[in-house]
Amino acid sequence: MRLRQAILKCSKEEAKVSEKRFKKHYDKIRTTTGGELRIKSYAQRVHGVENVSRDIERLNDFNPDVIFYDYIDVMGGKEKDKRLRIQENYYAASATNKKYDCFCVSVSKLTRGGQYKDINTVEDIAEDSEKSYNADAIFALSRTKEDVEDGVGRIVPILLRDGQRSFDPVEIEVDFEKMNINKLSDYAQKERGTTDTGSRLDTSPKRLV
């Protein structure tokens, strides 16, 4: 449902009754990119990344360029302990990426302490810090309580394993009703006094202690 909202830029209620509209937009994406979008639902805490990998195998001559999980933390697995199960699925996701020579994206949660921070760090990642050792890049959607009221925020790179080692946060406007995020215009940033962050973030991998 969230994917439909993002593609159609509409509310949840509108997305429920917009099957024809969604298909029209989907066909337009396929025509423009020449690619194939496949959507499949899995039961939380029952099916894991290995189930996804096996389902891809069953698709004849289909090799994904990118896989989106919503989301790895709540997927099932053989491990009973929650943190070990999360690690199990992150390892499986990494193996799936190598198998199909693709990359994947998953959302995750912040700790309560990191919920309304202006700038988040690796220490604010919830559930299992081992994620930072498995991920190639981690970005946070950082929003203070004032940002939430104003419908804005920032995308903060908190870990980049390869490439650039410092990076400025990107100021954004957020419309959760329609699952839509856009970069704030230079004018809007100037109005908010956020055109220049004044510092660049160190995104080098760090070991947590």
Coordinates of C-alpha atoms in Angstrom, one line a residue:
M1 CA 0.0 0.0 0.0
R2 CA 2.8 2.4 0.9
L3 CA 4.4 1.7 -2.5
R4 CA 1.2 2.5 -4.3
Q5 CA 0.9 5.8 -2.3
A6 CA 4.5 6.8 -3.2
I7 CA 4.0 6.0 -6.9
L8 CA 0.5 7.7 -7.2
K9 CA 1.4 10.5 -4.6
C10 CA -2.0 9.9 -3.0
S11 CA -3.5 9.1 0.5
K12 CA -4.0 5.6 1.8
E13 CA -7.7 5.8 1.2
E14 CA -7.2 7.0 -2.4
A15 CA -4.7 4.2 -3.0
K16 CA -7.2 1.5 -2.0
V17 CA -9.6 2.5 -4.8
S18 CA -7.1 3.4 -7.5
E19 CA -6.3 0.0 -9.1
K20 CA -6.8 1.3 -12.6
R21 CA -4.8 4.4 -11.9
F22 CA -2.0 2.4 -10.3
K23 CA -1.8 0.1 -13.3
K24 CA -1.6 3.1 -15.6
H25 CA 1.3 4.6 -13.7
Y26 CA 3.0 1.2 -13.5
D27 CA 2.7 0.7 -17.2
K28 CA 4.1 4.2 -17.8
I29 CA 7.1 3.3 -15.6
R30 CA 7.7 0.1 -17.5
T31 CA 7.5 1.9 -20.8
T32 CA 9.9 4.6 -19.6
T33 CA 12.5 2.4 -18.0
G34 CA 12.0 -0.9 -19.8
G35 CA 12.1 -2.7 -16.5
E36 CA 9.8 -4.9 -14.5
L37 CA 8.4 -4.1 -11.1
R38 CA 7.3 -7.1 -9.0
I39 CA 5.5 -6.8 -5.7
K40 CA 5.0 -9.7 -3.3
S41 CA 3.7 -9.8 0.3
Y42 CA 5.2 -12.0 3.1
A43 CA 4.0 -12.8 6.6
Q44 CA 5.8 -10.9 9.3
R45 CA 8.0 -13.0 11.6
V46 CA 7.2 -16.1 9.4
H47 CA 8.9 -15.5 6.1
G48 CA 12.5 -14.4 5.8
V49 CA 14.9 -13.2 3.2
E50 CA 15.7 -16.8 2.1
N51 CA 12.0 -17.1 1.1
V52 CA 12.4 -14.0 -1.1
S53 CA 15.5 -15.4 -2.7
R54 CA 13.8 -18.7 -3.5
D55 CA 10.8 -16.9 -5.0
I56 CA 13.2 -15.0 -7.3
E57 CA 14.7 -18.3 -8.4
R58 CA 11.3 -19.5 -9.5
L59 CA 10.9 -16.5 -11.9
N60 CA 12.3 -17.6 -15.2
D61 CA 15.2 -15.5 -16.4
F62 CA 14.4 -12.7 -13.9
N63 CA 17.4 -10.9 -12.3
P64 CA 16.5 -7.9 -10.1
D65 CA 18.5 -4.7 -10.2
V66 CA 17.3 -3.7 -6.7
I67 CA 15.2 -5.4 -4.0
F68 CA 13.2 -3.3 -1.5
Y69 CA 12.3 -5.0 1.9
D70 CA 9.6 -3.5 4.1
Y71 CA 11.3 -4.4 6.3
I72 CA 14.1 -6.8 7.3
D73 CA 13.8 -6.3 11.1
V74 CA 10.3 -7.9 11.2
M75 CA 11.1 -10.8 8.9
G76 CA 11.0 -14.4 10.1
G77 CA 13.9 -16.9 10.3
K78 CA 15.3 -20.0 12.0
E79 CA 16.7 -18.0 15.0
K80 CA 14.3 -17.6 17.9
D81 CA 16.2 -14.7 19.4
K82 CA 15.1 -11.4 17.8
R83 CA 18.6 -9.9 17.4
L84 CA 20.0 -13.1 16.0
R85 CA 17.1 -13.4 13.6
I86 CA 17.7 -9.8 12.4
Q87 CA 21.4 -10.7 11.8
E88 CA 20.4 -13.9 10.0
N89 CA 18.3 -11.9 7.6
Y90 CA 20.9 -9.3 7.0
Y91 CA 23.4 -12.0 6.2
A92 CA 20.9 -13.6 3.8
A93 CA 20.2 -10.2 2.2
S94 CA 23.9 -9.7 1.6
A95 CA 24.2 -13.2 0.1
T96 CA 21.1 -12.5 -2.2
N97 CA 22.8 -9.3 -3.4
K98 CA 25.9 -11.2 -4.4
K99 CA 23.9 -14.0 -6.0
Y100 CA 22.0 -11.6 -8.3
D101 CA 24.6 -8.9 -8.5
C102 CA 22.1 -6.3 -7.2
F103 CA 21.7 -4.2 -4.1
C104 CA 18.8 -4.0 -1.6
V105 CA 17.2 -1.3 0.5
S106 CA 15.4 -1.7 3.8
V107 CA 14.0 0.7 6.4
S108 CA 14.7 0.3 10.1
K109 CA 13.9 2.0 13.3
L110 CA 15.6 4.5 15.6
T111 CA 15.9 4.1 19.4
R112 CA 13.5 6.2 21.5
G113 CA 16.4 8.4 22.4
G114 CA 17.2 9.1 18.8
Q115 CA 13.6 9.7 17.7
Y116 CA 13.6 13.5 17.7
K117 CA 17.2 14.3 17.2
D118 CA 18.3 17.0 14.8
I119 CA 21.1 14.8 13.5
N120 CA 21.2 11.0 14.1
T121 CA 24.3 8.8 14.4
V122 CA 25.1 5.1 14.3
E123 CA 24.4 4.8 18.0
D124 CA 20.7 5.7 17.3
I125 CA 20.0 2.5 15.3
A126 CA 17.4 0.4 17.1
E127 CA 17.3 -3.4 17.7
D128 CA 20.8 -4.5 16.7
S129 CA 24.0 -2.5 16.1
E130 CA 25.3 -5.3 13.9
K131 CA 23.4 -3.7 11.1
S132 CA 26.1 -1.1 10.8
Y133 CA 28.6 -3.9 10.0
N134 CA 26.5 -5.4 7.3
A135 CA 25.2 -2.3 5.5
D136 CA 27.1 -0.5 2.8
A137 CA 25.3 2.8 3.6
I138 CA 22.9 3.9 6.3
F139 CA 20.8 7.1 6.1
A140 CA 18.5 8.5 8.8
L141 CA 15.4 10.6 8.4
S142 CA 16.1 13.0 11.2
R143 CA 13.3 15.2 12.5
T144 CA 12.9 17.3 15.6
K145 CA 9.4 17.8 17.1
E146 CA 9.3 21.2 15.5
D147 CA 10.3 19.6 12.1
V148 CA 7.4 17.2 12.4
E149 CA 4.9 20.0 13.0
D150 CA 6.4 21.9 10.0
G151 CA 6.4 18.9 7.7
V152 CA 10.2 19.0 7.1
G153 CA 13.3 17.1 8.1
R154 CA 16.7 16.0 6.8
I155 CA 18.2 12.9 5.3
V156 CA 21.4 12.3 7.2
P157 CA 24.1 9.9 6.0
I158 CA 25.4 8.2 9.1
L159 CA 27.5 5.5 7.5
L160 CA 29.0 5.3 4.0
R161 CA 31.3 2.3 3.6
D162 CA 32.7 3.2 0.2
G163 CA 33.3 6.5 -1.6
Q164 CA 32.9 9.9 0.0
R165 CA 33.7 10.1 3.7
S166 CA 31.9 13.3 4.5
F167 CA 28.5 14.4 3.4
D168 CA 26.0 17.3 4.1
P169 CA 22.5 16.4 5.3
V170 CA 19.8 17.0 2.7
E171 CA 17.0 19.2 3.8
I172 CA 13.6 17.8 2.8
E173 CA 9.8 18.3 3.0
V174 CA 7.8 15.3 4.2
D175 CA 4.3 14.4 3.3
F176 CA 3.6 11.1 5.2
E177 CA -0.1 11.1 4.2
K178 CA 1.0 10.6 0.6
M179 CA 4.3 8.8 1.4
N180 CA 6.1 11.5 -0.5
I181 CA 9.5 13.2 0.2
N182 CA 11.0 16.0 -1.8
K183 CA 14.2 18.1 -1.4
L184 CA 13.5 21.5 -0.1
S185 CA 14.0 24.3 -2.6
D186 CA 16.9 26.7 -2.1
Y187 CA 14.4 29.4 -1.4
A188 CA 12.6 27.3 1.3
Q189 CA 16.0 26.4 2.9
K190 CA 17.0 30.0 2.9
E191 CA 13.7 30.9 4.6
R192 CA 14.4 28.2 7.3
G193 CA 18.0 29.3 7.6
T194 CA 19.2 25.8 6.6
T195 CA 21.0 26.5 3.2
D196 CA 24.4 25.9 4.8
T197 CA 24.6 23.2 7.5
G198 CA 27.9 24.7 8.7
S199 CA 29.5 21.2 9.0
R200 CA 30.1 18.1 7.1
L201 CA 29.3 14.7 8.7
D202 CA 32.0 12.0 9.1
T203 CA 30.4 8.8 7.7
S204 CA 33.4 6.5 8.1
P205 CA 32.5 3.1 9.5
K206 CA 33.0 3.1 13.3
R207 CA 32.9 0.2 15.7
L208 CA 30.5 0.6 18.5
V209 CA 31.7 -0.1 22.1

